[in-house]
């Protein structure tokens, strides 16, 4: 309870700072205040196309997130059991981690057009995060427990359920938390560059063209909220098996 | 089924822990391996389990045994339990043929009812040791191999554990390593500290 109060006070403090800055700047184009942002958000929420944009962007980002996570986990496991796969993937993972998202976006725009660009970009951003954490989690599994499983001829699916998963969960919790945040950042950045119609990225781009700072902030708040909800849902799903 | 251990030598980092060691392990017999720390007791058990290979000599399964590795109910030197699961799950998880009811009935011989359903990380060292013993005895196996199974047990628990092991042994060979042979006189005592 005390923590919630502290968080509310901290949020209120920064809202006040934002409001004070908006009053000092006194220019809606340069900095829209919280009141104006909330009003703009209310106006946008009354429009069907707003909800379609949110659903379209969220759906694509989640599709990329699921694909990237699944590939990261599968290849993380394959790298754990096979040294050749690990060595083959090392340069690819390094490239995916270090090459700027914008470079990939432009290349993918040329190859595939803009419709599903955020799906591919998000998958490319999420893959190395889940791959690295899955591999690290598997490598750090207690070798003595694995030896116990071998001696008792423990069935493979039980070995995964009782030995690998408890060790992997802390790695996955950190990885999924990071990955979901990165998914929204990179997915919307890809939409801003690629301009698919009826998306949050397109909404942000329109706000920029028409110098609508209030709209820019409103879309940003929506993005943060959707990312937060998705993060909570993903983390809840992750701890669900261990609660059974 | 007989396990033939013949002229086995084993070294680690240039230090010889077993030299020309021989022993035949036969059904219905118990072997109490004793000796000072570092004399090769655990190494001998690991060789029987094929977790190590000998530098010289051999460990062979004689008779018409169908598997390359012995199917063993094992207590390791460390408990090797899955900390976040309770005692019952730790016993059932290792083998599909160990059902929850069987596990509870086995565990009740060594632990009190309220200790069965706590995550094993919340149990004391002695309680965890008893879970490890119950797990070894609950799984269907062809041999019982126990490395210092009574570590951390008080005298009463030790006596109780020994009597439970004897009761569950059946015709299976039993190999126990220990520093303290009291109460284990039913088996053939092999002192590895004596050349």
CSV table of C-alpha atoms in Angstrom, one decimal:
chain,number,residue,atom,x,y,z
A,1,UNK,CA,0.0,0.0,0.0
A,2,UNK,CA,2.8,2.4,1.0
A,3,UNK,CA,4.5,1.6,-2.4
A,4,UNK,CA,1.4,2.5,-4.3
A,5,UNK,CA,1.1,5.9,-2.5
A,6,UNK,CA,4.8,6.5,-3.3
A,7,UNK,CA,4.2,5.8,-7.0
A,8,UNK,CA,1.2,8.0,-7.2
A,9,UNK,CA,3.1,10.8,-5.5
A,10,UNK,CA,6.0,10.3,-8.0
A,11,UNK,CA,3.6,10.3,-11.0
A,12,UNK,CA,1.8,13.4,-9.7
A,13,UNK,CA,5.2,15.2,-9.3
A,14,UNK,CA,6.2,14.6,-12.9
A,15,UNK,CA,2.7,15.6,-14.2
A,16,UNK,CA,3.2,18.8,-12.3
A,17,UNK,CA,6.6,19.3,-13.8
A,18,UNK,CA,5.1,18.6,-17.3
A,19,UNK,CA,2.3,21.1,-16.7
A,20,UNK,CA,4.7,23.8,-15.3
A,21,UNK,CA,7.0,23.4,-18.4
A,22,UNK,CA,4.0,23.6,-20.8
A,23,UNK,CA,3.0,26.8,-19.0
A,24,UNK,CA,6.5,28.3,-19.2
A,25,UNK,CA,7.0,27.3,-22.9
A,26,UNK,CA,3.4,28.5,-23.6
A,27,UNK,CA,3.5,27.1,-27.2
A,28,UNK,CA,1.2,24.1,-28.1
A,29,UNK,CA,3.3,23.2,-31.1
A,30,UNK,CA,6.5,22.9,-29.0
A,31,UNK,CA,5.0,21.3,-25.9
A,32,UNK,CA,1.4,20.3,-25.3
A,33,UNK,CA,0.5,20.1,-21.6
A,34,UNK,CA,-1.1,17.1,-19.8
A,35,UNK,CA,-4.6,18.7,-19.9
A,36,UNK,CA,-4.4,19.2,-23.6
A,37,UNK,CA,-3.0,15.7,-24.2
A,38,UNK,CA,-5.8,14.1,-22.2
A,39,UNK,CA,-8.4,16.2,-24.2
A,40,UNK,CA,-6.8,15.1,-27.5
A,41,UNK,CA,-6.7,11.5,-26.3
A,42,UNK,CA,-10.4,11.7,-25.4
A,43,UNK,CA,-11.2,13.1,-28.9
A,44,UNK,CA,-9.1,10.3,-30.6
A,45,UNK,CA,-10.8,7.6,-28.5
A,46,UNK,CA,-14.2,8.7,-29.8
A,47,UNK,CA,-13.1,7.8,-33.4
A,48,UNK,CA,-13.4,4.2,-34.6
A,49,UNK,CA,-10.2,4.5,-36.7
A,50,UNK,CA,-8.2,5.1,-33.5
A,51,UNK,CA,-9.2,1.7,-32.0
A,52,UNK,CA,-8.6,0.1,-35.4
A,53,UNK,CA,-5.1,1.6,-35.4
A,54,UNK,CA,-4.4,0.4,-31.9
A,55,UNK,CA,-5.7,-3.1,-32.6
A,56,UNK,CA,-3.8,-3.3,-35.9
A,57,UNK,CA,-0.4,-2.2,-34.4
A,58,UNK,CA,-0.8,-4.3,-31.3
A,59,UNK,CA,-1.8,-7.4,-33.3
A,60,UNK,CA,1.2,-7.1,-35.6
A,61,UNK,CA,3.6,-6.4,-32.7
A,62,UNK,CA,2.3,-9.3,-30.7
A,63,UNK,CA,2.6,-11.6,-33.8
A,64,UNK,CA,6.2,-10.6,-34.3
A,65,UNK,CA,6.8,-11.0,-30.5
A,66,UNK,CA,5.4,-14.5,-30.5
A,67,UNK,CA,7.3,-15.5,-33.6
A,68,UNK,CA,10.6,-14.0,-32.4
A,69,UNK,CA,10.1,-15.6,-28.9
A,70,UNK,CA,9.3,-19.0,-30.3
A,71,UNK,CA,12.3,-18.9,-32.7
A,72,UNK,CA,14.6,-17.6,-29.9
A,73,UNK,CA,13.6,-20.4,-27.5
A,74,UNK,CA,13.8,-23.2,-30.1
A,75,UNK,CA,17.2,-22.1,-31.5
A,76,UNK,CA,18.4,-21.4,-27.9
A,77,UNK,CA,17.6,-25.0,-27.1
A,78,UNK,CA,19.2,-26.3,-30.4
A,79,UNK,CA,22.3,-24.3,-29.6
A,80,UNK,CA,22.4,-25.8,-26.1
A,81,UNK,CA,22.4,-29.4,-27.4
A,82,UNK,CA,24.5,-28.8,-30.5
A,83,UNK,CA,27.8,-26.8,-30.6
A,84,UNK,CA,27.7,-26.5,-34.4
A,85,UNK,CA,24.3,-24.7,-34.3
A,86,UNK,CA,25.7,-22.4,-31.6
A,87,UNK,CA,28.7,-21.4,-33.6
A,88,UNK,CA,26.6,-21.0,-36.8
A,89,UNK,CA,24.2,-18.6,-35.1
A,90,UNK,CA,26.8,-16.6,-33.2
A,91,UNK,CA,27.4,-14.1,-36.1
A,92,UNK,CA,23.7,-13.8,-36.9
A,93,UNK,CA,22.8,-13.0,-33.3
A,94,UNK,CA,25.6,-10.5,-33.1
A,95,UNK,CA,24.4,-8.8,-36.3
A,96,UNK,CA,20.8,-8.7,-35.1
A,97,UNK,CA,21.9,-7.2,-31.8
A,98,UNK,CA,24.1,-4.5,-33.2
A,99,UNK,CA,22.7,-3.4,-36.6
A,100,UNK,CA,20.4,-0.4,-36.2
A,101,UNK,CA,16.7,-1.2,-36.6
A,102,UNK,CA,16.3,1.6,-39.2
A,103,UNK,CA,18.8,-0.2,-41.5
A,104,UNK,CA,16.7,-3.4,-41.4
A,105,UNK,CA,13.5,-1.4,-41.8
A,106,UNK,CA,14.7,0.3,-45.0
A,107,UNK,CA,16.0,-3.0,-46.4
A,108,UNK,CA,12.7,-4.8,-45.6
A,109,UNK,CA,10.7,-2.0,-47.1
A,110,UNK,CA,12.6,-2.5,-50.4
A,111,UNK,CA,12.1,-6.3,-50.2
A,112,UNK,CA,8.6,-6.7,-48.9
A,113,UNK,CA,6.7,-3.4,-48.8
A,114,UNK,CA,5.3,-1.8,-45.7
A,115,UNK,CA,2.3,-3.9,-44.8
A,116,UNK,CA,3.8,-6.4,-42.3
A,117,UNK,CA,7.1,-4.6,-41.7
A,118,UNK,CA,6.5,-4.3,-37.9
A,119,UNK,CA,5.9,-8.1,-37.6
A,120,UNK,CA,9.3,-8.9,-39.2
A,121,UNK,CA,11.2,-6.1,-37.3
A,122,UNK,CA,9.7,-7.1,-33.9
A,123,UNK,CA,10.6,-10.8,-34.5
A,124,UNK,CA,14.2,-9.7,-35.4
A,125,UNK,CA,14.5,-7.6,-32.3
A,126,UNK,CA,13.0,-10.3,-30.0
A,127,UNK,CA,14.8,-13.3,-31.4
A,128,UNK,CA,18.3,-12.5,-30.0
A,129,UNK,CA,16.9,-11.5,-26.6
A,130,UNK,CA,15.1,-14.8,-26.1
A,131,UNK,CA,17.8,-16.8,-27.8
A,132,UNK,CA,20.6,-15.5,-25.6
A,133,UNK,CA,18.6,-15.8,-22.3
A,134,UNK,CA,17.3,-19.3,-23.2
A,135,UNK,CA,20.9,-20.5,-24.0
A,136,UNK,CA,22.3,-18.9,-20.8
A,137,UNK,CA,19.5,-20.4,-18.7
A,138,UNK,CA,20.1,-23.9,-20.1
A,139,UNK,CA,23.8,-23.6,-19.7
A,140,UNK,CA,23.5,-22.6,-16.1
A,141,UNK,CA,21.2,-25.6,-15.3
A,142,UNK,CA,22.5,-27.6,-12.3
A,143,UNK,CA,24.6,-30.3,-13.8
A,144,UNK,CA,24.2,-32.5,-10.7
A,145,UNK,CA,20.4,-32.5,-11.2
A,146,UNK,CA,20.9,-33.5,-14.8
A,147,UNK,CA,23.1,-36.3,-13.7
A,148,UNK,CA,20.5,-37.4,-11.2
A,149,UNK,CA,17.9,-37.4,-14.0
A,150,UNK,CA,20.2,-39.5,-16.2
A,151,UNK,CA,20.8,-42.1,-13.4
A,152,UNK,CA,17.0,-42.3,-12.6
A,153,UNK,CA,16.2,-42.5,-16.4
A,154,UNK,CA,13.9,-39.6,-15.9
A,155,UNK,CA,11.6,-39.0,-18.9
A,156,UNK,CA,12.6,-36.1,-21.1
A,157,UNK,CA,9.4,-34.1,-20.6
A,158,UNK,CA,9.8,-34.4,-16.8
A,159,UNK,CA,13.4,-33.3,-17.0
A,160,UNK,CA,12.2,-30.2,-18.9
A,161,UNK,CA,9.3,-29.5,-16.5
A,162,UNK,CA,11.1,-30.1,-13.2
A,163,UNK,CA,14.8,-29.3,-13.9
A,164,UNK,CA,15.1,-27.0,-17.0
A,165,UNK,CA,12.0,-24.8,-16.6
A,166,UNK,CA,12.6,-23.7,-12.9
A,167,UNK,CA,16.1,-22.6,-14.0
A,168,UNK,CA,14.9,-20.9,-17.1
A,169,UNK,CA,12.1,-18.9,-15.6
A,170,UNK,CA,14.2,-16.1,-14.0
A,171,UNK,CA,16.0,-15.7,-17.4
A,172,UNK,CA,12.7,-15.7,-19.3
A,173,UNK,CA,11.1,-13.2,-17.0
A,174,UNK,CA,13.9,-10.7,-17.5
A,175,UNK,CA,14.0,-11.5,-21.3
A,176,UNK,CA,10.2,-11.2,-21.9
A,177,UNK,CA,10.0,-7.9,-19.9
A,178,UNK,CA,12.8,-6.4,-22.0
A,179,UNK,CA,11.5,-8.0,-25.2
A,180,UNK,CA,8.0,-6.7,-24.9
A,181,UNK,CA,9.2,-3.1,-24.3
A,182,UNK,CA,11.6,-3.4,-27.2
A,183,UNK,CA,8.8,-4.8,-29.4
A,184,UNK,CA,6.7,-1.8,-29.1
A,185,UNK,CA,9.6,0.6,-29.5
A,186,UNK,CA,11.0,-1.1,-32.6
A,187,UNK,CA,7.6,-2.0,-34.1
A,188,UNK,CA,6.2,1.5,-33.9
A,189,UNK,CA,9.6,2.9,-35.2
A,190,UNK,CA,9.2,0.6,-38.2
A,191,UNK,CA,5.7,1.8,-38.8
A,192,UNK,CA,6.8,5.5,-38.6
A,193,UNK,CA,9.4,4.8,-41.3
A,194,UNK,CA,7.3,2.4,-43.3
A,195,UNK,CA,4.0,4.3,-43.1
A,196,UNK,CA,1.4,1.4,-43.2
A,197,UNK,CA,-2.0,3.0,-43.1
A,198,UNK,CA,-4.3,2.6,-40.0
A,199,UNK,CA,-1.5,2.1,-37.5
A,200,UNK,CA,-0.1,3.9,-34.4
A,201,UNK,CA,3.1,4.6,-36.3
A,202,UNK,CA,1.1,6.3,-39.1
A,203,UNK,CA,-0.8,8.3,-36.4
A,204,UNK,CA,2.5,9.5,-35.0
A,205,UNK,CA,3.7,10.4,-38.4
A,206,UNK,CA,0.6,12.4,-39.2
A,207,UNK,CA,1.0,14.2,-35.8
A,208,UNK,CA,4.5,15.2,-36.8
A,209,UNK,CA,3.5,16.5,-40.3
A,210,UNK,CA,0.7,18.7,-38.9
A,211,UNK,CA,2.8,19.7,-35.8
A,212,UNK,CA,0.1,18.2,-33.5
A,213,UNK,CA,2.2,17.8,-30.4
A,214,UNK,CA,-1.0,16.9,-28.4
A,215,UNK,CA,-1.7,14.0,-30.7
A,216,UNK,CA,1.9,12.9,-30.6
A,217,UNK,CA,1.8,12.7,-26.8
A,218,UNK,CA,-1.7,11.0,-26.9
A,219,UNK,CA,-0.4,8.3,-29.3
A,220,UNK,CA,2.7,7.9,-27.1
A,221,UNK,CA,0.6,7.5,-23.9
A,222,UNK,CA,-1.6,4.8,-25.7
A,223,UNK,CA,1.6,3.0,-26.8
A,224,UNK,CA,3.0,3.0,-23.3
A,225,UNK,CA,-0.3,1.8,-21.8
A,226,UNK,CA,-0.7,-1.1,-24.4
A,227,UNK,CA,2.9,-2.1,-23.9
A,228,UNK,CA,2.4,-2.1,-20.1
A,229,UNK,CA,-0.7,-4.2,-20.3
A,230,UNK,CA,1.0,-6.7,-22.7
A,231,UNK,CA,4.0,-6.9,-20.4
A,232,UNK,CA,1.7,-7.8,-17.4
A,233,UNK,CA,-0.2,-10.4,-19.4
A,234,UNK,CA,3.0,-12.0,-20.7
A,235,UNK,CA,4.6,-12.1,-17.2
A,236,UNK,CA,1.4,-13.5,-15.7
A,237,UNK,CA,1.3,-16.3,-18.3
A,238,UNK,CA,4.9,-17.1,-17.6
A,239,UNK,CA,4.4,-17.7,-13.9
A,240,UNK,CA,1.1,-19.5,-14.4
A,241,UNK,CA,2.6,-23.1,-14.8
A,242,UNK,CA,4.6,-22.8,-11.6
A,243,UNK,CA,1.5,-21.8,-9.6
A,244,UNK,CA,-0.4,-25.0,-10.6
B,1,UNK,CA,22.8,-60.2,-12.3
B,2,UNK,CA,26.3,-59.6,-11.1
B,3,UNK,CA,28.4,-56.5,-11.4
B,4,UNK,CA,32.1,-57.4,-11.9
B,5,UNK,CA,34.6,-54.7,-10.9
B,6,UNK,CA,38.0,-56.0,-11.9
B,7,UNK,CA,41.4,-54.3,-11.4
B,8,UNK,CA,40.0,-50.9,-11.7
B,9,UNK,CA,42.3,-47.8,-11.6
B,10,UNK,CA,41.1,-44.2,-11.6
B,11,UNK,CA,43.0,-41.0,-11.3
B,12,UNK,CA,41.9,-37.3,-11.3
B,13,UNK,CA,44.4,-34.6,-12.2
B,14,UNK,CA,47.3,-37.0,-11.7
B,15,UNK,CA,46.1,-38.2,-8.2
B,16,UNK,CA,45.2,-41.9,-8.1
B,17,UNK,CA,42.1,-42.6,-6.1
B,18,UNK,CA,41.5,-46.2,-7.1
B,19,UNK,CA,44.3,-48.7,-7.8
B,20,UNK,CA,43.6,-52.3,-8.9
B,21,UNK,CA,40.3,-52.4,-7.1
B,22,UNK,CA,38.2,-55.6,-7.5
B,23,UNK,CA,34.8,-56.6,-6.2
B,24,UNK,CA,31.9,-58.7,-7.4
B,25,UNK,CA,28.4,-57.2,-6.5
B,26,UNK,CA,25.8,-59.9,-6.3
B,27,UNK,CA,22.0,-60.1,-5.7
B,28,UNK,CA,20.7,-60.4,-2.2
B,29,UNK,CA,24.0,-59.1,-0.8
B,30,UNK,CA,24.9,-55.8,0.9
B,31,UNK,CA,28.2,-54.0,0.7
B,32,UNK,CA,29.2,-51.4,3.2
B,33,UNK,CA,32.1,-49.4,1.8
B,34,UNK,CA,34.0,-47.4,4.4
B,35,UNK,CA,37.3,-45.6,4.6
B,36,UNK,CA,38.7,-42.0,5.1
B,37,UNK,CA,37.7,-39.1,2.9
B,38,UNK,CA,39.3,-39.2,-0.6
B,39,UNK,CA,39.9,-42.9,-0.6
B,40,UNK,CA,37.7,-43.4,-3.6
B,41,UNK,CA,34.3,-44.4,-2.2
B,42,UNK,CA,32.3,-42.0,-4.3
B,43,UNK,CA,34.4,-42.7,-7.3
B,44,UNK,CA,33.7,-46.4,-7.0
B,45,UNK,CA,29.9,-45.7,-6.9
B,46,UNK,CA,30.2,-43.4,-9.9
B,47,UNK,CA,32.1,-46.1,-11.8
B,48,UNK,CA,29.3,-48.6,-11.1
B,49,UNK,CA,26.7,-46.0,-12.3
B,50,UNK,CA,28.9,-45.4,-15.4
B,51,UNK,CA,29.1,-41.7,-14.6
B,52,UNK,CA,32.9,-42.2,-14.8
B,53,UNK,CA,35.0,-44.6,-16.9
B,54,UNK,CA,38.0,-46.4,-15.4
B,55,UNK,CA,41.5,-45.6,-16.6
B,56,UNK,CA,42.3,-49.4,-16.4
B,57,UNK,CA,40.3,-52.5,-15.6
B,58,UNK,CA,36.6,-52.8,-16.1
B,59,UNK,CA,33.1,-52.6,-14.6
B,60,UNK,CA,30.9,-55.2,-16.3
B,61,UNK,CA,27.3,-56.2,-15.9
B,62,UNK,CA,27.3,-60.0,-16.1
B,63,UNK,CA,24.2,-62.2,-16.9
B,64,UNK,CA,21.4,-61.4,-19.3
B,65,UNK,CA,21.0,-57.8,-18.3
B,66,UNK,CA,19.2,-55.9,-21.2
B,67,UNK,CA,20.5,-52.4,-20.6
B,68,UNK,CA,24.0,-51.0,-21.0
B,69,UNK,CA,23.6,-49.1,-17.7
B,70,UNK,CA,22.5,-50.4,-14.4
B,71,UNK,CA,19.0,-49.3,-13.3
B,72,UNK,CA,19.7,-48.0,-9.9
B,73,UNK,CA,17.9,-46.5,-6.9
B,74,UNK,CA,20.5,-43.9,-6.0
B,75,UNK,CA,21.2,-41.6,-3.1
B,76,UNK,CA,23.9,-39.2,-4.2
B,77,UNK,CA,26.5,-37.6,-1.9
B,78,UNK,CA,24.5,-34.4,-2.2
B,79,UNK,CA,20.6,-34.6,-1.9
B,80,UNK,CA,20.1,-33.5,-5.6
B,81,UNK,CA,16.5,-32.6,-5.0
B,82,UNK,CA,14.5,-30.0,-7.0
B,83,UNK,CA,14.2,-27.3,-4.4
B,84,UNK,CA,11.0,-25.6,-5.5
B,85,UNK,CA,8.9,-28.8,-5.4
B,86,UNK,CA,7.6,-30.7,-2.4
B,87,UNK,CA,8.9,-34.1,-1.2
B,88,UNK,CA,6.1,-36.0,-2.9
B,89,UNK,CA,6.8,-34.4,-6.3
B,90,UNK,CA,10.5,-35.0,-5.9
B,91,UNK,CA,9.8,-38.7,-5.5
B,92,UNK,CA,7.2,-39.0,-8.3
B,93,UNK,CA,9.0,-36.9,-10.8
B,94,UNK,CA,11.8,-39.4,-11.5
B,95,UNK,CA,9.7,-42.3,-12.7
B,96,UNK,CA,6.3,-42.7,-14.4
B,97,UNK,CA,5.7,-45.8,-12.4
B,98,UNK,CA,5.9,-44.1,-9.0
B,99,UNK,CA,2.4,-42.8,-8.3
B,100,UNK,CA,1.5,-40.1,-5.8
B,101,UNK,CA,-0.1,-42.5,-3.4
B,102,UNK,CA,3.0,-44.8,-3.4
B,103,UNK,CA,5.3,-41.8,-2.9
B,104,UNK,CA,3.3,-40.6,0.1
B,105,UNK,CA,3.2,-44.0,1.7
B,106,UNK,CA,7.0,-44.4,1.2
B,107,UNK,CA,7.7,-41.0,2.5
B,108,UNK,CA,5.6,-41.4,5.6
B,109,UNK,CA,8.0,-44.0,6.8
B,110,UNK,CA,10.7,-41.4,7.1
B,111,UNK,CA,9.0,-38.0,7.4
B,112,UNK,CA,6.0,-36.6,9.2
B,113,UNK,CA,2.8,-35.8,7.3
B,114,UNK,CA,3.2,-32.0,7.4
B,115,UNK,CA,6.8,-32.2,5.9
B,116,UNK,CA,5.6,-34.0,2.8
B,117,UNK,CA,3.9,-31.0,1.1
B,118,UNK,CA,6.4,-28.2,1.8
B,119,UNK,CA,8.9,-27.2,-0.9
B,120,UNK,CA,12.1,-29.2,0.0
B,121,UNK,CA,14.1,-26.0,0.2
B,122,UNK,CA,12.2,-25.3,3.4
B,123,UNK,CA,13.2,-28.7,4.9
B,124,UNK,CA,16.3,-29.2,7.2
B,125,UNK,CA,19.4,-31.1,6.0
B,126,UNK,CA,18.3,-34.3,7.7
B,127,UNK,CA,14.7,-34.1,6.3
B,128,UNK,CA,16.1,-33.5,2.8
B,129,UNK,CA,18.3,-36.6,3.2
B,130,UNK,CA,15.3,-38.7,4.1
B,131,UNK,CA,13.5,-37.5,1.0
B,132,UNK,CA,16.5,-38.6,-1.1
B,133,UNK,CA,16.5,-42.0,0.6
B,134,UNK,CA,12.7,-42.4,0.0
B,135,UNK,CA,13.2,-41.4,-3.7
B,136,UNK,CA,15.9,-44.1,-4.2
B,137,UNK,CA,13.7,-46.8,-2.6
B,138,UNK,CA,10.5,-45.8,-4.3
B,139,UNK,CA,11.7,-46.2,-7.9
B,140,UNK,CA,11.7,-49.7,-9.5
B,141,UNK,CA,15.4,-50.6,-9.7
B,142,UNK,CA,17.9,-53.5,-10.0
B,143,UNK,CA,20.4,-52.2,-7.4
B,144,UNK,CA,20.5,-49.7,-4.5
B,145,UNK,CA,23.5,-47.4,-4.4
B,146,UNK,CA,23.7,-45.0,-1.6
B,147,UNK,CA,26.5,-42.5,-1.0
B,148,UNK,CA,26.7,-41.4,2.6
B,149,UNK,CA,22.9,-41.7,3.0
B,150,UNK,CA,22.9,-41.0,6.7
B,151,UNK,CA,24.6,-37.6,6.7
B,152,UNK,CA,22.8,-35.2,8.9
B,153,UNK,CA,20.5,-37.8,10.5
B,154,UNK,CA,20.3,-38.1,14.3
B,155,UNK,CA,20.7,-41.6,15.8
B,156,UNK,CA,17.0,-42.4,15.9
B,157,UNK,CA,16.4,-41.3,12.3
B,158,UNK,CA,19.5,-43.2,11.2
B,159,UNK,CA,18.2,-46.4,12.8
B,160,UNK,CA,14.8,-45.9,11.3
B,161,UNK,CA,16.3,-45.2,7.8
B,162,UNK,CA,18.5,-48.4,8.0
B,163,UNK,CA,15.5,-50.5,9.0
B,164,UNK,CA,13.4,-49.0,6.1
B,165,UNK,CA,16.2,-49.6,3.6
B,166,UNK,CA,16.5,-53.2,4.7
B,167,UNK,CA,12.7,-53.7,4.5
B,168,UNK,CA,12.6,-52.3,0.9
B,169,UNK,CA,15.8,-53.9,-0.3
B,170,UNK,CA,14.3,-57.2,-1.3
B,171,UNK,CA,16.7,-59.3,-3.5
B,172,UNK,CA,18.4,-56.2,-4.8
B,173,UNK,CA,22.1,-55.7,-4.1
B,174,UNK,CA,22.8,-52.8,-1.8
B,175,UNK,CA,26.0,-50.7,-1.8
B,176,UNK,CA,26.4,-48.1,0.9
B,177,UNK,CA,29.4,-45.8,1.5
B,178,UNK,CA,29.7,-44.5,5.0
B,179,UNK,CA,32.2,-43.3,7.6
B,180,UNK,CA,30.3,-44.9,10.4
B,181,UNK,CA,29.4,-48.6,10.0
B,182,UNK,CA,27.4,-48.9,13.2
B,183,UNK,CA,24.1,-50.6,12.6
B,184,UNK,CA,25.2,-51.8,9.1
B,185,UNK,CA,26.8,-55.1,10.3
B,186,UNK,CA,24.3,-57.0,8.1
B,187,UNK,CA,26.5,-56.3,5.1
B,188,UNK,CA,30.0,-57.1,4.0
B,189,UNK,CA,32.2,-54.3,5.2
B,190,UNK,CA,34.9,-53.2,2.8
B,191,UNK,CA,37.5,-50.8,4.2
B,192,UNK,CA,39.0,-48.9,1.3
B,193,UNK,CA,41.5,-47.2,3.7
B,194,UNK,CA,43.4,-50.5,4.1
B,195,UNK,CA,45.8,-51.4,1.3
